[in-house]
Amino acid sequence: MAKPGTQARRKRSAPELPFGGAWSYEPSLESTDHVVLAERYGLFLDGAFVRPSTGRYFATSDPATGRQLALVAEAGPKDVAAAVVAAQRAFRSWRRLPGTERARYLFRIARLLLERAREFAVLETLDNGKPIAETRDIDVPLAAQHFFYHAGWADKLDLVFPGAVPEPLGVVGQIIPWNFPLLMAAWKIAPALAAGNTVVLKPAETSPLTALRLCEVLQQAGLPPGVVNVVTGAGATGAALVRAEGLAKVAFTGSTEVGKEIQRQVAGRGIDLTLELGGKAAHLVFEDAALDQAVEGVVRGIFMNQGHVCCAGSRLLVQESVHDAFVAKLQRRMARIRVGNPLDKNTDMGAIHSAQQLARIEALCAAGRAEGATCFQPPCRLPERGFWWPPTLFTGVAQSHRIAREEIFGPVLTVSTFRTPDEAIEKANNTSYGLSAGVWTDKGARILWVAERLQAGVVWNNTYNRFDPAAPFGGYKESGFGREGGRQGLRAYLRLPDAPTPA
Ligand code: ADP
């Protein structure tokens, strides 16, 4: 295990990072000695780290090397119940705290996250496999922004929802996935706390370390015990949380399959529910678009975070007249994507998050080939250890192909064509999902025309995968319901008997 202080003594050739640190390019714990890891992590209950009643721990590993990072407690139903009780107790005083006081805690958490940004970025990259350039520039700052943004609302709830007396719901059970571990935690905790609720959060079992480190930040910020509790474990722990007595709401982000199961569990219990589930987003490129910029947007849309993004632009629809030119440009651009060591700041695509996810990507790509689509992968040397997949493009894809219908959740893009705007809309909406979409065109009127007709919660215009805490995010159809972010997201954590829904 690395010790603090060894960093200064180590000879290094890596360039300085913008925020003042530096590290060697070897993805080993020794090279990340500014992140000190405990051998094992307890559950965060009532303001303290405690042993699980199960006595069991599970390993979390670095997907880029397969190396075990730490052991993490497995919470059983007893631990989950204790967490809910702690959150209920904390709710009594937290809800009565003036909004200005709750805001103060949230601001403090946001500032501490930024102060410890490098540590969080490295830890997230280690535990998740995503490139440090992304954790540094997207995940961590955006997580802090969520706390800043919601701190701003905490004392203005009556102004956001005029004509109503906004009341918090109570204890919220929050279950998050592995693809944006810290960001999802912030995205869920910040609005809940701003609205006066208390939280029991369950991170994903394959990437729990940044949520646990966030608990250290909560302690540092002096957040009252029980306001946020974190129970780690796999699906069984999540299921125990959903079943727990005393919840006012469940907020879930994850697979459509588990989302449906949670919906069944919650039905009839008078519990609020928001579900943010899978996606199969259409990314439309019209012939009048700025094609080089569109190529960049398409690359960001599908290869960011190795395509482990529920709103990834995974179905590219290109107007027939520019299809060949666009695909040629895209292939040239894909050949420049650097895949490898996630701790190297020049890396564009890191490791696939798990063996299970890699197996799914492999199986669906095999199905794509078998069904007759043409596969392109640029020459690319992948590391020997860990889980890897090159950027992948399928052309000649029919709507009926599995790769065009099923969420792959990997760096795999399918391409089809359309002739008219109507056909583009028809194809884009031909999916059971409805989370996001993108459109590239030079015509403002067409953007509005398309956006009105796309069945998607988020529509990006001449950009893709841009996130802002002020913008509501959420889906239609099998992508779930409820919004997170913005006033709409805040509303989902409040009881507002008489208030109109914000526009
Ligand atoms: P993914 O396929 O992306 O791993 P999952 O939906 O399986 O998505 O997981 C998302 C989160 O839901 C994780 O924290 C996971 O542990 C949790 N989870 C899995 N199964 C259940 C379940 N039956 N009930 C509640 N939570 C679950």
Coordinates of C-alpha atoms and ligand atoms in Angstrom, one line a residue:
M1 CA 0.0 0.0 0.0
A2 CA 1.4 3.4 -0.9
K3 CA 2.3 5.8 1.8
P4 CA 1.7 9.5 1.8
G5 CA 4.8 11.5 1.2
T6 CA 6.6 9.1 -1.1
Q7 CA 5.5 11.1 -4.1
A8 CA 8.0 13.9 -3.6
R9 CA 10.9 11.4 -3.5
R10 CA 10.0 9.6 -6.7
K11 CA 11.7 10.5 -9.9
R12 CA 9.1 11.2 -12.6
S13 CA 9.0 12.2 -16.2
A14 CA 5.3 12.6 -16.6
P15 CA 4.2 16.2 -17.5
E16 CA 2.6 18.4 -14.9
L17 CA -1.1 18.3 -14.6
P18 CA -3.2 21.5 -14.9
F19 CA -4.1 21.2 -11.2
G20 CA -0.5 21.0 -10.1
G21 CA 0.2 17.3 -9.6
A22 CA 2.0 14.7 -11.6
W23 CA 2.2 10.9 -11.8
S24 CA 4.0 8.2 -13.5
Y25 CA 2.2 6.4 -16.3
E26 CA 2.2 2.9 -14.7
P27 CA -1.3 2.0 -13.6
S28 CA -0.2 0.7 -10.2
L29 CA -1.1 1.7 -6.7
E30 CA 2.5 2.8 -6.1
S31 CA 2.1 5.3 -9.0
T32 CA -0.9 6.9 -7.4
D33 CA 0.5 7.4 -4.0
H34 CA -1.4 10.6 -3.4
V35 CA -4.5 8.3 -3.1
V36 CA -4.2 6.3 0.0
L37 CA -6.5 3.3 0.1
A38 CA -7.6 1.4 3.2
E39 CA -7.4 -2.3 3.0
R40 CA -11.1 -2.6 3.8
Y41 CA -14.0 -0.2 4.0
G42 CA -16.9 -0.4 6.3
L43 CA -20.5 0.9 5.8
F44 CA -21.2 4.6 6.5
L45 CA -23.9 4.6 9.0
D46 CA -25.0 7.4 11.2
G47 CA -21.9 9.4 10.5
A48 CA -19.3 6.7 11.1
F49 CA -17.7 3.8 9.2
V50 CA -18.9 0.5 10.8
R51 CA -18.5 -3.2 10.3
P52 CA -21.3 -5.0 8.4
S53 CA -23.5 -7.3 10.4
T54 CA -22.9 -9.9 7.8
G55 CA -19.2 -10.0 8.5
R56 CA -18.6 -10.2 4.8
Y57 CA -16.5 -8.1 2.5
F58 CA -16.1 -8.2 -1.3
A59 CA -13.2 -7.0 -3.5
T60 CA -13.2 -4.0 -5.8
S61 CA -10.6 -4.0 -8.6
D62 CA -8.9 -1.9 -11.2
P63 CA -10.4 -2.9 -14.6
A64 CA -7.3 -1.7 -16.3
T65 CA -5.1 -4.2 -14.5
G66 CA -7.4 -6.6 -12.7
R67 CA -5.6 -5.7 -9.5
Q68 CA -7.6 -5.7 -6.3
L69 CA -7.9 -2.2 -4.8
A70 CA -9.7 -2.8 -1.5
L71 CA -12.2 -4.9 0.3
V72 CA -15.7 -3.4 0.8
A73 CA -18.3 -4.3 3.3
E74 CA -21.4 -6.2 2.2
A75 CA -24.5 -4.8 3.8
G76 CA -27.3 -7.2 4.8
P77 CA -30.9 -6.3 5.5
K78 CA -30.1 -5.5 9.1
D79 CA -27.5 -2.9 8.1
V80 CA -29.9 -1.4 5.6
A81 CA -32.6 -1.2 8.2
A82 CA -30.1 0.5 10.6
A83 CA -29.2 3.0 7.9
V84 CA -32.9 3.8 7.3
V85 CA -33.4 4.3 11.1
A86 CA -30.4 6.6 11.2
A87 CA -31.7 8.6 8.3
Q88 CA -35.2 8.8 9.9
R89 CA -33.7 10.1 13.1
A90 CA -31.6 12.6 11.2
F91 CA -34.6 13.7 9.1
R92 CA -36.4 15.2 12.1
S93 CA -33.8 17.9 12.6
W94 CA -32.5 18.2 9.1
R95 CA -35.9 19.1 7.7
R96 CA -36.3 21.8 10.2
L97 CA -32.9 23.4 9.6
P98 CA -33.2 26.7 7.8
G99 CA -32.5 26.4 4.1
T100 CA -29.5 28.7 4.5
E101 CA -28.0 26.2 6.9
R102 CA -28.5 23.3 4.6
A103 CA -27.0 25.4 1.8
R104 CA -24.0 26.0 3.9
Y105 CA -23.3 22.3 4.2
L106 CA -23.8 21.7 0.5
F107 CA -21.4 24.6 -0.4
R108 CA -18.9 23.1 2.0
I109 CA -19.1 19.7 0.4
A110 CA -18.7 21.2 -3.1
R111 CA -15.7 23.2 -2.0
L112 CA -14.1 20.2 -0.4
L113 CA -14.7 18.1 -3.4
L114 CA -12.8 20.6 -5.5
E115 CA -10.0 20.9 -3.0
R116 CA -9.6 17.1 -3.2
A117 CA -10.3 16.9 -6.9
R118 CA -7.1 15.2 -7.9
E119 CA -7.6 12.5 -5.3
F120 CA -11.1 11.8 -6.4
A121 CA -10.2 11.8 -10.1
V122 CA -7.4 9.3 -9.6
L123 CA -9.5 7.1 -7.4
E124 CA -12.4 7.1 -9.8
T125 CA -10.1 6.2 -12.7
L126 CA -8.6 3.4 -10.7
D127 CA -11.9 1.9 -9.6
N128 CA -13.8 2.5 -12.8
G129 CA -11.3 2.3 -15.6
K130 CA -12.3 5.6 -17.3
P131 CA -9.6 8.0 -18.5
I132 CA -8.2 10.5 -16.1
A133 CA -8.9 13.3 -18.6
E134 CA -12.6 12.6 -18.1
T135 CA -12.6 12.1 -14.3
R136 CA -10.5 15.3 -14.0
D137 CA -12.5 17.4 -16.4
I138 CA -16.0 16.0 -16.2
D139 CA -16.9 13.6 -13.4
V140 CA -15.3 15.4 -10.4
P141 CA -16.0 19.1 -11.3
L142 CA -19.5 18.2 -12.4
A143 CA -20.1 16.4 -9.1
A144 CA -19.0 19.5 -7.3
Q145 CA -21.3 21.6 -9.5
H146 CA -24.3 19.6 -8.5
F147 CA -23.6 20.4 -4.9
F148 CA -23.0 24.1 -5.7
Y149 CA -26.1 24.3 -7.8
H150 CA -28.4 22.7 -5.3
A151 CA -26.9 24.7 -2.4
G152 CA -28.2 27.7 -4.3
W153 CA -31.8 26.4 -4.2
A154 CA -31.8 25.1 -0.6
D155 CA -33.0 28.4 0.9
K156 CA -35.2 29.4 -2.1
L157 CA -37.6 26.5 -2.4
D158 CA -40.6 28.7 -1.8
L159 CA -39.4 30.9 -4.7
V160 CA -38.8 28.0 -7.1
F161 CA -42.3 26.7 -6.4
P162 CA -44.4 29.8 -5.7
G163 CA -47.8 29.3 -4.1
A164 CA -46.9 26.1 -2.3
V165 CA -45.3 25.2 0.9
P166 CA -42.6 22.8 -0.2
E167 CA -42.1 19.8 2.2
P168 CA -39.4 17.3 2.0
L169 CA -40.4 13.7 1.5
G170 CA -38.4 11.9 4.2
V171 CA -35.8 9.2 3.8
V172 CA -34.8 8.5 0.2
G173 CA -33.3 5.2 -0.9
Q174 CA -30.9 5.9 -3.8
I175 CA -29.3 3.2 -5.9
I176 CA -26.7 4.1 -8.5
P177 CA -24.7 2.3 -11.3
W178 CA -21.0 1.9 -11.9
N179 CA -20.5 4.1 -14.9
F180 CA -20.3 7.5 -13.2
P181 CA -19.9 6.5 -9.6
L182 CA -19.1 9.8 -7.9
L183 CA -21.2 11.9 -10.3
M184 CA -24.3 9.8 -9.8
A185 CA -23.8 10.0 -6.0
A186 CA -23.6 13.8 -6.2
W187 CA -26.5 13.9 -8.7
K188 CA -28.7 12.0 -6.3
I189 CA -27.6 13.3 -2.9
A190 CA -27.4 17.0 -3.6
P191 CA -31.0 17.6 -4.6
A192 CA -32.3 15.3 -1.9
L193 CA -30.4 17.2 0.8
A194 CA -31.2 20.6 -0.6
A195 CA -34.9 19.8 -0.4
G196 CA -34.5 18.6 3.3
N197 CA -34.6 14.9 2.8
T198 CA -32.1 12.4 4.2
V199 CA -30.5 9.6 2.3
V200 CA -29.5 5.9 2.2
L201 CA -27.3 5.5 -0.9
K202 CA -26.2 2.2 -2.4
P203 CA -23.3 2.5 -4.8
A204 CA -22.6 -0.1 -7.5
E205 CA -20.6 -3.1 -6.2
T206 CA -17.9 -2.8 -8.8
S207 CA -17.1 0.9 -8.2
P208 CA -17.9 1.9 -4.6
L209 CA -14.7 3.7 -3.6
T210 CA -15.5 7.3 -4.5
A211 CA -18.9 7.2 -2.8
L212 CA -17.1 6.0 0.3
R213 CA -14.5 8.7 0.0
L214 CA -17.4 11.2 -0.4
C215 CA -18.5 10.1 3.1
E216 CA -15.1 11.3 4.3
V217 CA -15.9 14.6 2.7
L218 CA -19.3 14.6 4.4
Q219 CA -17.6 14.1 7.8
Q220 CA -15.1 16.8 7.0
A221 CA -17.9 19.1 6.1
G222 CA -19.5 18.4 9.5
L223 CA -22.7 17.0 8.0
P224 CA -24.9 15.8 10.9
P225 CA -24.8 12.0 11.4
G226 CA -27.5 10.1 9.6
V227 CA -28.2 12.7 6.9
V228 CA -26.4 10.5 4.4
N229 CA -25.7 6.8 4.9
V230 CA -24.0 4.6 2.4
V231 CA -24.6 0.9 2.3
T232 CA -22.3 -1.1 0.0
G233 CA -23.1 -4.4 -1.6
A234 CA -24.4 -6.0 -4.8
G235 CA -28.0 -6.4 -6.1
A236 CA -29.2 -8.2 -2.9
T237 CA -28.2 -5.1 -0.9
G238 CA -30.1 -2.9 -3.4
A239 CA -33.1 -5.1 -3.2
A240 CA -33.0 -5.0 0.6
L241 CA -32.9 -1.2 0.4
V242 CA -35.9 -1.1 -1.9
R243 CA -37.8 -3.4 0.5
A244 CA -36.8 -1.5 3.6
E245 CA -39.6 -0.1 5.9
G246 CA -39.6 3.7 6.3
L247 CA -38.6 4.9 2.9
A248 CA -40.5 7.9 1.3
K249 CA -38.9 7.5 -2.1
V250 CA -36.6 5.4 -4.2
A251 CA -34.5 6.9 -6.9
F252 CA -32.8 4.4 -9.1
T253 CA -30.3 4.7 -12.0
G254 CA -29.4 1.5 -13.7
S255 CA -30.6 -1.2 -16.1
T256 CA -34.2 -1.3 -17.4
E257 CA -34.5 -4.9 -16.2
V258 CA -33.7 -4.0 -12.5
G259 CA -35.8 -0.8 -12.9
K260 CA -38.8 -2.8 -13.7
E261 CA -38.2 -5.1 -10.8
I262 CA -37.9 -2.1 -8.4
Q263 CA -41.2 -0.7 -9.8
R264 CA -42.9 -3.9 -9.0
Q265 CA -41.5 -3.9 -5.4
V266 CA -42.5 -0.3 -4.8
A267 CA -46.0 -0.6 -6.3
G268 CA -48.8 0.0 -3.8
R269 CA -46.5 1.1 -0.9
G270 CA -47.1 4.9 -1.3
I271 CA -43.5 5.4 -2.1
D272 CA -42.3 8.0 -4.7
L273 CA -40.2 6.6 -7.5
T274 CA -37.9 7.9 -10.2
L275 CA -36.2 5.6 -12.6
E276 CA -33.4 6.5 -15.0
L277 CA -32.8 3.5 -17.1
G278 CA -31.2 2.4 -20.3
G279 CA -31.0 4.1 -23.7
K280 CA -30.3 3.6 -27.4
A281 CA -30.0 7.1 -28.5
A282 CA -30.3 8.2 -32.1
H283 CA -27.6 10.6 -33.3
L284 CA -28.8 12.4 -36.5
V285 CA -26.5 14.0 -39.0
F286 CA -28.1 16.0 -41.8
E287 CA -26.4 16.7 -45.1
D288 CA -26.1 20.4 -44.3
A289 CA -24.3 19.8 -41.0
A290 CA -20.7 21.0 -40.3
L291 CA -19.4 17.5 -40.9
D292 CA -16.0 17.8 -39.2
Q293 CA -17.7 19.1 -36.1
A294 CA -20.3 16.4 -36.3
V295 CA -17.6 13.8 -36.4
E296 CA -16.2 15.2 -33.1
G297 CA -19.7 15.2 -31.6
V298 CA -20.3 11.6 -32.7
V299 CA -17.0 10.5 -31.3
R300 CA -17.8 12.1 -28.0
G301 CA -21.3 10.7 -28.1
I302 CA -20.3 7.1 -28.3
F303 CA -16.7 6.7 -27.1
M304 CA -16.7 8.9 -24.0
N305 CA -16.4 6.7 -21.0
Q306 CA -15.9 3.7 -23.3
G307 CA -19.6 4.0 -24.3
H308 CA -20.6 3.1 -20.7
V309 CA -23.2 5.9 -20.8
C310 CA -26.9 5.5 -20.7
C311 CA -27.4 8.5 -23.0
A312 CA -24.6 7.5 -25.4
G313 CA -25.3 8.3 -29.1
S314 CA -25.1 4.7 -30.1
R315 CA -27.3 4.7 -33.2
L316 CA -25.9 7.0 -35.9
L317 CA -28.4 8.0 -38.6
V318 CA -26.7 9.8 -41.5
Q319 CA -28.4 11.4 -44.4
E320 CA -27.7 9.2 -47.4
S321 CA -26.1 11.9 -49.6
V322 CA -23.3 12.4 -47.1
H323 CA -23.1 8.9 -45.7
D324 CA -19.9 7.7 -47.5
A325 CA -18.0 10.9 -46.9
F326 CA -19.1 11.0 -43.2
V327 CA -18.2 7.4 -42.5
A328 CA -14.7 7.9 -44.1
K329 CA -14.1 10.9 -41.9
L330 CA -15.3 9.1 -38.9
Q331 CA -13.1 6.1 -39.6
R332 CA -10.0 8.4 -39.9
R333 CA -10.9 10.0 -36.7
M334 CA -11.4 6.7 -34.9
A335 CA -7.9 5.7 -35.9
R336 CA -6.6 8.6 -33.8
I337 CA -8.4 7.5 -30.6
R338 CA -5.8 6.5 -28.0
V339 CA -6.9 3.5 -26.0
G340 CA -4.9 2.4 -23.0
N341 CA -3.7 3.3 -19.6
P342 CA -6.6 5.3 -18.0
L343 CA -4.1 7.1 -15.8
D344 CA -2.3 8.6 -18.8
K345 CA -3.8 12.1 -19.3
N346 CA -3.5 11.6 -23.1
T347 CA -5.7 8.5 -23.1
D348 CA -9.1 8.9 -24.8
M349 CA -10.6 5.6 -24.1
G350 CA -9.8 3.5 -21.0
A351 CA -10.7 0.0 -19.8
I352 CA -14.0 -1.7 -20.2
H353 CA -15.4 -1.7 -16.7
S354 CA -15.8 -5.4 -16.0
A355 CA -15.4 -8.9 -17.5
Q356 CA -19.2 -9.2 -17.5
Q357 CA -19.5 -6.0 -19.5
L358 CA -16.8 -7.0 -21.9
A359 CA -18.6 -10.3 -22.5
R360 CA -21.8 -8.5 -23.4
I361 CA -20.0 -6.2 -25.8
E362 CA -18.2 -9.2 -27.4
A363 CA -21.5 -11.1 -27.8
L364 CA -23.4 -8.2 -29.3
C365 CA -20.5 -7.4 -31.8
A366 CA -20.5 -11.1 -32.8
A367 CA -24.2 -10.9 -33.3
G368 CA -23.7 -7.8 -35.5
R369 CA -21.3 -9.6 -37.7
A370 CA -23.5 -12.7 -37.9
E371 CA -26.5 -10.6 -38.9
G372 CA -24.6 -9.2 -41.8
A373 CA -23.4 -5.7 -40.7
T374 CA -19.9 -4.6 -41.6
C375 CA -17.5 -4.1 -38.7
F376 CA -14.7 -1.6 -38.6
Q377 CA -12.1 -1.4 -35.9
P378 CA -9.0 0.8 -36.3
P379 CA -5.7 -0.9 -35.7
C380 CA -5.1 -0.6 -32.0
R381 CA -2.8 -2.3 -29.6
L382 CA -4.7 -3.2 -26.4
P383 CA -3.0 -3.9 -23.1
E384 CA -2.6 -7.5 -22.2
R385 CA -4.0 -7.4 -18.7
G386 CA -7.4 -6.0 -17.8
F387 CA -10.6 -5.6 -19.9
W388 CA -10.4 -3.8 -23.3
W389 CA -12.3 -3.2 -26.5
P390 CA -11.3 -1.1 -29.4
P391 CA -13.6 1.7 -30.9
T392 CA -16.0 -0.2 -33.1
L393 CA -18.2 0.9 -36.0
F394 CA -20.8 -1.1 -37.8
T395 CA -22.1 0.0 -41.2
G396 CA -24.9 -1.5 -43.2
V397 CA -27.0 -1.9 -40.1
A398 CA -30.6 -2.7 -40.5
Q399 CA -33.2 -1.6 -37.9
S400 CA -33.9 -5.2 -37.1
H401 CA -30.3 -6.0 -36.1
R402 CA -29.7 -6.7 -32.4
I403 CA -26.9 -4.1 -32.4
A404 CA -29.4 -1.5 -33.5
R405 CA -32.0 -2.5 -30.9
E406 CA -30.2 -3.6 -27.8
E407 CA -28.2 -1.3 -25.5
I408 CA -24.6 -2.4 -25.8
F409 CA -23.2 0.0 -23.2
G410 CA -19.8 -0.1 -24.9
P411 CA -17.7 1.7 -27.5
V412 CA -19.8 0.4 -30.4
L413 CA -21.6 2.6 -32.9
T414 CA -24.1 1.5 -35.5
V415 CA -24.6 3.5 -38.7
S416 CA -27.8 3.6 -40.9
T417 CA -29.0 6.1 -43.4
F418 CA -32.1 8.2 -44.0
R419 CA -33.3 10.2 -47.0
T420 CA -35.8 12.6 -45.6
P421 CA -36.4 14.3 -42.2
D422 CA -39.5 12.3 -41.8
E423 CA -37.7 9.1 -42.3
A424 CA -35.0 10.3 -39.8
I425 CA -37.6 10.8 -37.1
E426 CA -39.3 7.5 -37.8
K427 CA -36.0 5.6 -37.5
A428 CA -34.8 7.6 -34.5
N429 CA -38.1 6.8 -32.6
N430 CA -38.1 3.2 -33.6
T431 CA -36.7 2.0 -30.2
S432 CA -38.2 0.9 -26.9
Y433 CA -36.0 3.5 -25.2
G434 CA -36.3 7.3 -25.1
L435 CA -33.5 8.9 -23.0
S436 CA -31.6 11.1 -25.3
A437 CA -30.9 12.0 -28.9
G438 CA -28.7 14.4 -30.9
V439 CA -29.1 16.3 -34.1
W440 CA -26.5 18.0 -36.4
T441 CA -27.8 20.5 -38.9
D442 CA -27.0 24.0 -40.0
K443 CA -30.7 25.0 -39.9
G444 CA -32.1 26.3 -36.7
A445 CA -35.7 25.7 -37.9
R446 CA -34.9 22.1 -38.6
I447 CA -33.4 21.7 -35.1
L448 CA -36.7 22.8 -33.6
W449 CA -38.7 20.6 -36.0
V450 CA -36.6 17.5 -35.2
A451 CA -36.5 18.2 -31.4
E452 CA -40.3 18.4 -31.2
R453 CA -40.7 15.1 -32.8
L454 CA -38.0 13.0 -31.1
Q455 CA -39.2 10.9 -28.3
A456 CA -36.3 11.6 -26.0
G457 CA -35.9 13.3 -22.7
V458 CA -32.7 15.1 -23.7
V459 CA -32.0 16.4 -27.3
W460 CA -28.6 17.8 -27.9
N461 CA -28.2 20.1 -30.9
N462 CA -24.9 20.4 -32.6
T463 CA -23.2 19.0 -29.6
Y464 CA -23.5 15.8 -27.5
N465 CA -23.0 14.5 -24.0
R466 CA -22.9 17.9 -22.4
F467 CA -24.3 18.0 -18.9
D468 CA -25.4 20.8 -16.6
P469 CA -26.9 20.5 -13.2
A470 CA -29.5 23.1 -14.2
A471 CA -30.8 21.0 -17.1
P472 CA -33.4 18.3 -16.3
F473 CA -32.3 14.8 -17.4
G474 CA -34.5 11.7 -17.7
G475 CA -36.4 9.5 -20.1
Y476 CA -39.5 8.3 -21.8
K477 CA -40.7 4.7 -22.5
E478 CA -38.3 2.1 -21.2
S479 CA -35.7 4.7 -20.3
G480 CA -37.7 5.4 -17.2
F481 CA -39.6 8.4 -15.7
G482 CA -39.0 11.4 -13.5
R483 CA -36.4 14.1 -14.1
E484 CA -33.1 14.8 -12.3
G485 CA -31.4 18.1 -12.4
G486 CA -32.9 21.6 -12.7
R487 CA -36.1 22.6 -10.9
Q488 CA -37.8 19.6 -12.2
G489 CA -35.3 17.4 -10.5
L490 CA -35.6 19.3 -7.3
R491 CA -39.4 19.0 -7.4
A492 CA -39.0 15.2 -7.4
Y493 CA -37.6 15.4 -3.9
L494 CA -40.5 17.6 -2.5
R495 CA -44.1 17.3 -1.6
L496 CA -45.9 20.2 -3.2
P497 CA -49.6 19.7 -2.8
D498 CA -50.8 22.8 -4.6
A499 CA -48.0 23.9 -6.8
P500 CA -48.0 24.0 -10.6
T501 CA -45.3 21.9 -12.2
P502 CA -42.5 24.2 -13.3
A503 CA -42.3 24.7 -17.1
Ligands
ADP1 P1 -25.8 -2.5 -14.7 O1 -26.3 -3.5 -15.7 O2 -25.4 -1.2 -15.3 O3 -24.8 -3.1 -13.8 P2 -27.9 -2.8 -12.8 O4 -29.2 -2.3 -12.9 O5 -27.6 -4.2 -12.7 O6 -27.1 -2.1 -13.9 O7 -27.2 -2.1 -11.5 C1 -27.4 -0.8 -11.1 C2 -27.5 -0.7 -9.6 O8 -28.6 -1.5 -9.1 C3 -26.3 -1.3 -8.9 O9 -26.0 -0.6 -7.7 C4 -26.8 -2.7 -8.5 O10 -26.1 -3.3 -7.4 C5 -28.2 -2.4 -8.2 N1 -29.1 -3.6 -8.3 C6 -28.9 -4.7 -9.0 N2 -30.0 -5.6 -8.8 C7 -30.8 -4.9 -8.0 C8 -32.1 -5.3 -7.4 N3 -32.8 -6.4 -7.7 N4 -32.7 -4.4 -6.6 C9 -32.1 -3.2 -6.3 N5 -30.9 -2.8 -6.8 C10 -30.3 -3.7 -7.6

